[in-house]
JSON list of C-alpha atoms in Angstrom, two decimals:
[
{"chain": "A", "resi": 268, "resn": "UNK", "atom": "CA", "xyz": [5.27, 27.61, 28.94]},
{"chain": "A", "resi": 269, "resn": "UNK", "atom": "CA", "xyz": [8.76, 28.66, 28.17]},
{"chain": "A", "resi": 270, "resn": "UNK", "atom": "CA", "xyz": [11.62, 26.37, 27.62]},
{"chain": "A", "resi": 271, "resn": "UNK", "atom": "CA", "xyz": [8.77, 23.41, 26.87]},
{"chain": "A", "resi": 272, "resn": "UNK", "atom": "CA", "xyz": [7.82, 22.22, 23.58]},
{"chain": "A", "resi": 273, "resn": "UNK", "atom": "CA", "xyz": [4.76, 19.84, 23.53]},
{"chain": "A", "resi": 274, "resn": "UNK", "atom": "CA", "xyz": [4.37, 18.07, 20.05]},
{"chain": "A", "resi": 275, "resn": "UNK", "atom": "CA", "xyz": [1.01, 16.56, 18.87]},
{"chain": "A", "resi": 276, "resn": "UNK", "atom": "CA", "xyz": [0.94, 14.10, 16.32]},
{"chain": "A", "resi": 277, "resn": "UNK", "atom": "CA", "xyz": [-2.08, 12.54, 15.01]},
{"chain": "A", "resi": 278, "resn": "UNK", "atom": "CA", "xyz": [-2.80, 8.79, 14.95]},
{"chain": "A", "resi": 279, "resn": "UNK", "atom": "CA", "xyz": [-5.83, 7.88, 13.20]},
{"chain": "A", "resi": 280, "resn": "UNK", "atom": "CA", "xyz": [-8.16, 8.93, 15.57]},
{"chain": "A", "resi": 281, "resn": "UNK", "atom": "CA", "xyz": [-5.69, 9.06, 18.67]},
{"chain": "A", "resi": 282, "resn": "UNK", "atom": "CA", "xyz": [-4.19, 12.07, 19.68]},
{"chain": "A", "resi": 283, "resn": "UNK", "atom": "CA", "xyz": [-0.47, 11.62, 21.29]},
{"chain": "A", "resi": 284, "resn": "UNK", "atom": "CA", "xyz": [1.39, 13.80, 23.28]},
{"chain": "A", "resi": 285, "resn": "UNK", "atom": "CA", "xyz": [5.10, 13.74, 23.59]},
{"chain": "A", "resi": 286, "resn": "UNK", "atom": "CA", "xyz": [7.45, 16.04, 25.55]},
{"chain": "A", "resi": 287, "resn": "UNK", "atom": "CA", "xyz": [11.07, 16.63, 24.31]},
{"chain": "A", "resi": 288, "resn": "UNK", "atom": "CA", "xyz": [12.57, 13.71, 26.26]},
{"chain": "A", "resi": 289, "resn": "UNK", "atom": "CA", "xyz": [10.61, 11.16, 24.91]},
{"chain": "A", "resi": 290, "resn": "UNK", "atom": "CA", "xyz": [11.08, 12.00, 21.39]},
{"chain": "A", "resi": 291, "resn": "UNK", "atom": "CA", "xyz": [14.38, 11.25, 20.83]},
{"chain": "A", "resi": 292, "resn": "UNK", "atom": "CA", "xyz": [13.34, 6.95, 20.41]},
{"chain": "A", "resi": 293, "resn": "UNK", "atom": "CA", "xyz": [10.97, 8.16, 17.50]},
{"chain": "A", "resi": 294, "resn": "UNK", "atom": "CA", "xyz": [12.92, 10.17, 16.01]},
{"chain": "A", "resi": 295, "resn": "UNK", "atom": "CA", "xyz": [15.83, 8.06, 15.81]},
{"chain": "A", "resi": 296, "resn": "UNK", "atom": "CA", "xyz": [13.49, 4.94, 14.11]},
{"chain": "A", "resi": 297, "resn": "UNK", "atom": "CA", "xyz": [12.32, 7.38, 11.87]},
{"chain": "A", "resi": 298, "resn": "UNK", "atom": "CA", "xyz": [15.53, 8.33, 10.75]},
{"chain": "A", "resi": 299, "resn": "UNK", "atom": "CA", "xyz": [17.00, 4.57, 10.55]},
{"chain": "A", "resi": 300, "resn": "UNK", "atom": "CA", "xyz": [13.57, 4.11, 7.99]},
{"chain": "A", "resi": 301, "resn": "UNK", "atom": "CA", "xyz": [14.49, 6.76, 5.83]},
{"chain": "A", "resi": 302, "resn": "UNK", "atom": "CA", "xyz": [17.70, 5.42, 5.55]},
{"chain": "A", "resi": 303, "resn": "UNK", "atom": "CA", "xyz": [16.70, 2.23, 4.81]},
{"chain": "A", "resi": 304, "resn": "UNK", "atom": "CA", "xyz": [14.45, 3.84, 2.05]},
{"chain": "A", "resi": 305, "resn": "UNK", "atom": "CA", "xyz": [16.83, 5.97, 0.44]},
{"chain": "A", "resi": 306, "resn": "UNK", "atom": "CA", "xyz": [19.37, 2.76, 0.06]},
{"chain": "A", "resi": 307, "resn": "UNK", "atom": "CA", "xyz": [16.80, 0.84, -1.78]},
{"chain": "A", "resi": 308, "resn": "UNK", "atom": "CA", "xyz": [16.88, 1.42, -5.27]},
{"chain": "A", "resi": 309, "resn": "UNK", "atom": "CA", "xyz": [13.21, 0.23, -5.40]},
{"chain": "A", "resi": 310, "resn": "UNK", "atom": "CA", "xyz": [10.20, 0.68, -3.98]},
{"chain": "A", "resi": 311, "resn": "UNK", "atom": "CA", "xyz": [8.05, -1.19, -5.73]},
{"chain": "A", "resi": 312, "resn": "UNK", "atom": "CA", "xyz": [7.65, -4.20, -8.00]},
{"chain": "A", "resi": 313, "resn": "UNK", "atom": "CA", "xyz": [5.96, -5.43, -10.66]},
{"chain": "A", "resi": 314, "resn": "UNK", "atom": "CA", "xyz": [3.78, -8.70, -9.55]},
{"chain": "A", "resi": 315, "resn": "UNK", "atom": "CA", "xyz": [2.56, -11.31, -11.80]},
{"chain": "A", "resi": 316, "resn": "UNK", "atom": "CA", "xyz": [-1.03, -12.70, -11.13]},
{"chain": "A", "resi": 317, "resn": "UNK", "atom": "CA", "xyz": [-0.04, -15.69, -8.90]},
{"chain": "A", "resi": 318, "resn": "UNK", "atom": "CA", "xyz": [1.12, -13.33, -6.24]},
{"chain": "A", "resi": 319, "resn": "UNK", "atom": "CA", "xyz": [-1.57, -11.14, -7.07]},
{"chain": "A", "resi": 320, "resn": "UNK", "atom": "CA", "xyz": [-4.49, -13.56, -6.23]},
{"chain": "A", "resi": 321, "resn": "UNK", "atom": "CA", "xyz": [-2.47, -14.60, -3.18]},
{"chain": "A", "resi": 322, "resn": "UNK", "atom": "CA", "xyz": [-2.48, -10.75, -1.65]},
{"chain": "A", "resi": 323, "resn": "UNK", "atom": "CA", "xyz": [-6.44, -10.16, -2.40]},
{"chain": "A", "resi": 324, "resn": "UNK", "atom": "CA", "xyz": [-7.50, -13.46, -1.82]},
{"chain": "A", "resi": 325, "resn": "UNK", "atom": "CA", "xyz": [-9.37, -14.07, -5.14]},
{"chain": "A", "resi": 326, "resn": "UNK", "atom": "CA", "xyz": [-10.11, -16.52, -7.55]},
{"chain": "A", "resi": 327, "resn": "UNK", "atom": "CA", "xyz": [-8.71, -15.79, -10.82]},
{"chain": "A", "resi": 328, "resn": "UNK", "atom": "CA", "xyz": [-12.08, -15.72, -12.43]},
{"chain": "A", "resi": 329, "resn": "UNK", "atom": "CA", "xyz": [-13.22, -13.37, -9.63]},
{"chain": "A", "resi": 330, "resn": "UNK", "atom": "CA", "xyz": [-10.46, -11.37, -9.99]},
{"chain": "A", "resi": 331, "resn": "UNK", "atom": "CA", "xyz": [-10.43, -10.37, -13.48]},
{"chain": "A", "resi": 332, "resn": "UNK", "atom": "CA", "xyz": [-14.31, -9.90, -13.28]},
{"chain": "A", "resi": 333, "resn": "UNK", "atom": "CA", "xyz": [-13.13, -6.89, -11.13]},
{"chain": "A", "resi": 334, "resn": "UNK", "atom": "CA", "xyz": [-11.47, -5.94, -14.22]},
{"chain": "A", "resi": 335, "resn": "UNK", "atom": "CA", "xyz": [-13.90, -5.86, -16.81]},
{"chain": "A", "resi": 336, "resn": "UNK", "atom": "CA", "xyz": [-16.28, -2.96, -16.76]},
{"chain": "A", "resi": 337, "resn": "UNK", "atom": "CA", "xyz": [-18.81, -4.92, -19.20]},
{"chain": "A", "resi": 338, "resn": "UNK", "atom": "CA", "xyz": [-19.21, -7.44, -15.85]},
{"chain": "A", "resi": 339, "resn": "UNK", "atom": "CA", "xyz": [-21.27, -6.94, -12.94]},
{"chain": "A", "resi": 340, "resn": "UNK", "atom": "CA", "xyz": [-18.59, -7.74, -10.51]},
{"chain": "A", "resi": 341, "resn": "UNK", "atom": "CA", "xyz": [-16.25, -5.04, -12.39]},
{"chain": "A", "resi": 342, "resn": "UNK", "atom": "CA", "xyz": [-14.61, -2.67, -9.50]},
{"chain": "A", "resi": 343, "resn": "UNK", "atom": "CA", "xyz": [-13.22, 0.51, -10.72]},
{"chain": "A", "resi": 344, "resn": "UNK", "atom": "CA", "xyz": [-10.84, 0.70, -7.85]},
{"chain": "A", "resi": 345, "resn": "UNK", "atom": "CA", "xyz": [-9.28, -2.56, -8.98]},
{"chain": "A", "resi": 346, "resn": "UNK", "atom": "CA", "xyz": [-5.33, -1.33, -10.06]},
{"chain": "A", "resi": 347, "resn": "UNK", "atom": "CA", "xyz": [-5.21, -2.10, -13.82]},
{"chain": "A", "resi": 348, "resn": "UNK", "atom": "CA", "xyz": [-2.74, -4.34, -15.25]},
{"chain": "A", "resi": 349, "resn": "UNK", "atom": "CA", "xyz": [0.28, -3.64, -17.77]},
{"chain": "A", "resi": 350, "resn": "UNK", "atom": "CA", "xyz": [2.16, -5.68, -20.34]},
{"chain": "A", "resi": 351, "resn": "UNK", "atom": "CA", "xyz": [6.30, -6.36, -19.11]},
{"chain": "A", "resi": 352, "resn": "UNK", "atom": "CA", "xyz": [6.86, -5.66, -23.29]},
{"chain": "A", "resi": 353, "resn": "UNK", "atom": "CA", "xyz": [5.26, -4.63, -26.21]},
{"chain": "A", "resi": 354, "resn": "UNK", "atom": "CA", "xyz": [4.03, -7.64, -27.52]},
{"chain": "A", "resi": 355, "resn": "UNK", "atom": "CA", "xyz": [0.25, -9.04, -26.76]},
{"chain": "A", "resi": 356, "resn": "UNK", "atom": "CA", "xyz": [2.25, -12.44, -25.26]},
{"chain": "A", "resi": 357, "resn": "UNK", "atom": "CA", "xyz": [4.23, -10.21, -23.05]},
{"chain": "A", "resi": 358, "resn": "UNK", "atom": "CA", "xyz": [3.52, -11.09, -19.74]},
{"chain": "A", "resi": 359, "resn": "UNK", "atom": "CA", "xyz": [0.77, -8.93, -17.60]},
{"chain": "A", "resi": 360, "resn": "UNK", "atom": "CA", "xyz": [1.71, -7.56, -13.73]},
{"chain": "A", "resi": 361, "resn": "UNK", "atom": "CA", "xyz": [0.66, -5.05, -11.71]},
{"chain": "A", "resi": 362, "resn": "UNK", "atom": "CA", "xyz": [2.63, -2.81, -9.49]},
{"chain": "A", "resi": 363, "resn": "UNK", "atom": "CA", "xyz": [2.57, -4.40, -5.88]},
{"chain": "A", "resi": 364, "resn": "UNK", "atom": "CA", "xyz": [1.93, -1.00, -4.10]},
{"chain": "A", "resi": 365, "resn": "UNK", "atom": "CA", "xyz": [-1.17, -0.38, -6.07]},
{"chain": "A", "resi": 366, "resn": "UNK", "atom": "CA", "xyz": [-2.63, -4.03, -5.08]},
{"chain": "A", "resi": 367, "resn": "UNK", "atom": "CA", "xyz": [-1.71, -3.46, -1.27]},
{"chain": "A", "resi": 368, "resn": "UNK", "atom": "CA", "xyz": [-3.37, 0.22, -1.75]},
{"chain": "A", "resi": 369, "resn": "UNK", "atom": "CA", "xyz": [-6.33, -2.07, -3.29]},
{"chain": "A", "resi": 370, "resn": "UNK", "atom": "CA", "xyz": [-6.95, -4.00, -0.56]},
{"chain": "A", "resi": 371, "resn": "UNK", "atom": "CA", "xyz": [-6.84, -1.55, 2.06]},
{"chain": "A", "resi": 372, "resn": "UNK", "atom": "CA", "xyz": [-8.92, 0.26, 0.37]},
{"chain": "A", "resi": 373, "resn": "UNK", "atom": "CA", "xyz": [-11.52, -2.35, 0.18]},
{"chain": "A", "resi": 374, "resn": "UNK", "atom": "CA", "xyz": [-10.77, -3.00, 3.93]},
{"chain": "A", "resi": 375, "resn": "UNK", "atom": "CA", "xyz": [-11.67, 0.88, 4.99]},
{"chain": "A", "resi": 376, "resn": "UNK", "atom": "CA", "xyz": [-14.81, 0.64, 2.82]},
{"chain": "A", "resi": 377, "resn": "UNK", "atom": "CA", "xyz": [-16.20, -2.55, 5.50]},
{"chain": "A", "resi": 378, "resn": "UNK", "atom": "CA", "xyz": [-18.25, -1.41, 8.25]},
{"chain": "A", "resi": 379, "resn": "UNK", "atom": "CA", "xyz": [-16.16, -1.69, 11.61]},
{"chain": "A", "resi": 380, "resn": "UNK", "atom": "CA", "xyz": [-17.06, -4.98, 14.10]}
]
C-alpha cells in the first residue's frame, strides 16, 4: 500500500497493530521514559537483606538456604550477595535489579492458572 506504514510490535504473545496516527501517544511516552532514564544517575541499588526478604517473600533461614549449594533448598538462580567493603564485617547487599530479575524468574517457571 503506498503512502501507509503498518508497524507490528510484539507483546508477549499479542500481536498489535498500529497505523501512523496512532503512534504518535507511544512514541511520545517512550521518549518522556528515556528521558527520565538518562537523568538518573542510577539505575540500580544495592539492597541490604531486610528489603531483600521483603521483595521475595522469604524467611531469612529460607532465604540463605537458596544460597548455599551444600543445602537441599540451594537455588542456583538465587543473585549472589557482595560485601559494601573489604572487610568480612562489611555489610552484605545485593543489587535490587538482580532480586526483581529473581523473582520473575521464579514467577515464569510456575505453571499458568
Amino acid at each position: 500500500m503506498a503512502g501507509h506504514i503498518e508497524i507490528n510490535t510484539r507483546l508477549a504473545a499479542h500481536e498489535v497493530h498500529l497505523a501512523p496516527q496512532n503512534i504518535t501517544p507511544y512514541l511520545e511516552r517512550l521518549e518522556a521514559i528515556l528521558q527520565t532514564f538518562q537523568r538518573s544517575p542510577v539505575l540500580d541499588e544495592a539492597i541490604r537483606l531486610p528489603e531483600v526478604l521483603s521483595i521475595v517473600g522469604l524467611s531469612k533461614s529460607t532465604w540463605y538456604a537458596r544460597l548455599n549449594a551444600r543445602l537441599p533448598g540451594y537455588d542456583a538462580r538465587a543473585p549472589k550477595p557482595f560485601k559494601l567493603g573489604t572487610s568480612n564485617r562489611s555489610p552484605t547487599a545485593w543489587w535490587r535489579s538482580e532480586v526483581m530479575a529473581y523473582v520473575l524468574a521464579c514467577a515464569a517457571a510456575q505453571p499458568a492458572h
